[in-house]
Amino acid sequence: MTASNWKKILRQLKSKPEKAGKFVKHNKPKERKTGIAKKKCERCGRFGAHISSYGLNLCRQCFREIAEEIGFKKYN
Ligand SMILES: [Zn+2]
């Protein structure tokens, strides 16, 4: 199970409501108030190398891919 898609488990347990309830009670990841796991890339869901400047909320890899589309320009 990856942190980015724990809700997939609920889709699998749709036909077993009792087990789904127990999963939510005991195994659901915590809502974080601080730390790396709170900030996530909006495009791909990565946790590392987060760029939050200018309200981007992207990882560096996604920023590199779409920087020119969203109006950033390289001066060199
Ligand atoms: Zn990304």
PDB file of N, CA and C and ligand atoms in Angstrom, residues 41-46 58-63, ligand 1:
ATOM      1  N   CYS A  41       2.572  16.747  -4.100  1.00  0.00           N
ATOM      2  CA  CYS A  41       2.479  17.338  -5.434  1.00  0.00           C
ATOM      3  C   CYS A  41       1.040  17.216  -5.941  1.00  0.00           C
ATOM      4  N   GLU A  42       0.503  18.311  -6.460  1.00  0.00           N
ATOM      5  CA  GLU A  42      -0.886  18.293  -6.929  1.00  0.00           C
ATOM      6  C   GLU A  42      -1.035  17.522  -8.234  1.00  0.00           C
ATOM      7  N   ARG A  43       0.093  17.384  -8.959  1.00  0.00           N
ATOM      8  CA  ARG A  43       0.011  16.770 -10.276  1.00  0.00           C
ATOM      9  C   ARG A  43       0.228  15.261 -10.210  1.00  0.00           C
ATOM     10  N   CYS A  44       1.263  14.819  -9.462  1.00  0.00           N
ATOM     11  CA  CYS A  44       1.597  13.389  -9.481  1.00  0.00           C
ATOM     12  C   CYS A  44       1.504  12.731  -8.104  1.00  0.00           C
ATOM     13  N   GLY A  45       1.464  13.513  -7.016  1.00  0.00           N
ATOM     14  CA  GLY A  45       1.309  12.911  -5.699  1.00  0.00           C
ATOM     15  C   GLY A  45       2.600  12.606  -4.978  1.00  0.00           C
ATOM     16  N   ARG A  46       3.734  13.042  -5.530  1.00  0.00           N
ATOM     17  CA  ARG A  46       5.020  12.830  -4.859  1.00  0.00           C
ATOM     18  C   ARG A  46       5.097  13.662  -3.584  1.00  0.00           C
ATOM     19  N   LEU A  58       3.872  21.923  -6.479  1.00  0.00           N
ATOM     20  CA  LEU A  58       4.304  20.875  -7.405  1.00  0.00           C
ATOM     21  C   LEU A  58       5.614  20.294  -6.917  1.00  0.00           C
ATOM     22  N   CYS A  59       5.958  19.108  -7.390  1.00  0.00           N
ATOM     23  CA  CYS A  59       7.286  18.591  -7.129  1.00  0.00           C
ATOM     24  C   CYS A  59       8.217  19.139  -8.200  1.00  0.00           C
ATOM     25  N   ARG A  60       9.523  18.979  -8.002  1.00  0.00           N
ATOM     26  CA  ARG A  60      10.470  19.590  -8.944  1.00  0.00           C
ATOM     27  C   ARG A  60      10.365  18.964 -10.328  1.00  0.00           C
ATOM     28  N   GLN A  61      10.059  17.679 -10.390  1.00  0.00           N
ATOM     29  CA  GLN A  61       9.975  17.009 -11.680  1.00  0.00           C
ATOM     30  C   GLN A  61       8.794  17.549 -12.497  1.00  0.00           C
ATOM     31  N   CYS A  62       7.628  17.696 -11.850  1.00  0.00           N
ATOM     32  CA  CYS A  62       6.471  18.233 -12.560  1.00  0.00           C
ATOM     33  C   CYS A  62       6.716  19.680 -12.938  1.00  0.00           C
ATOM     34  N   PHE A  63       7.385  20.452 -12.050  1.00  0.00           N
ATOM     35  CA  PHE A  63       7.671  21.841 -12.359  1.00  0.00           C
ATOM     36  C   PHE A  63       8.520  21.943 -13.614  1.00  0.00           C
TER      37      PHE A  63
HETATM   38 ZN    ZN B   1       4.693  15.996  -9.315  1.00  0.00          ZN
END
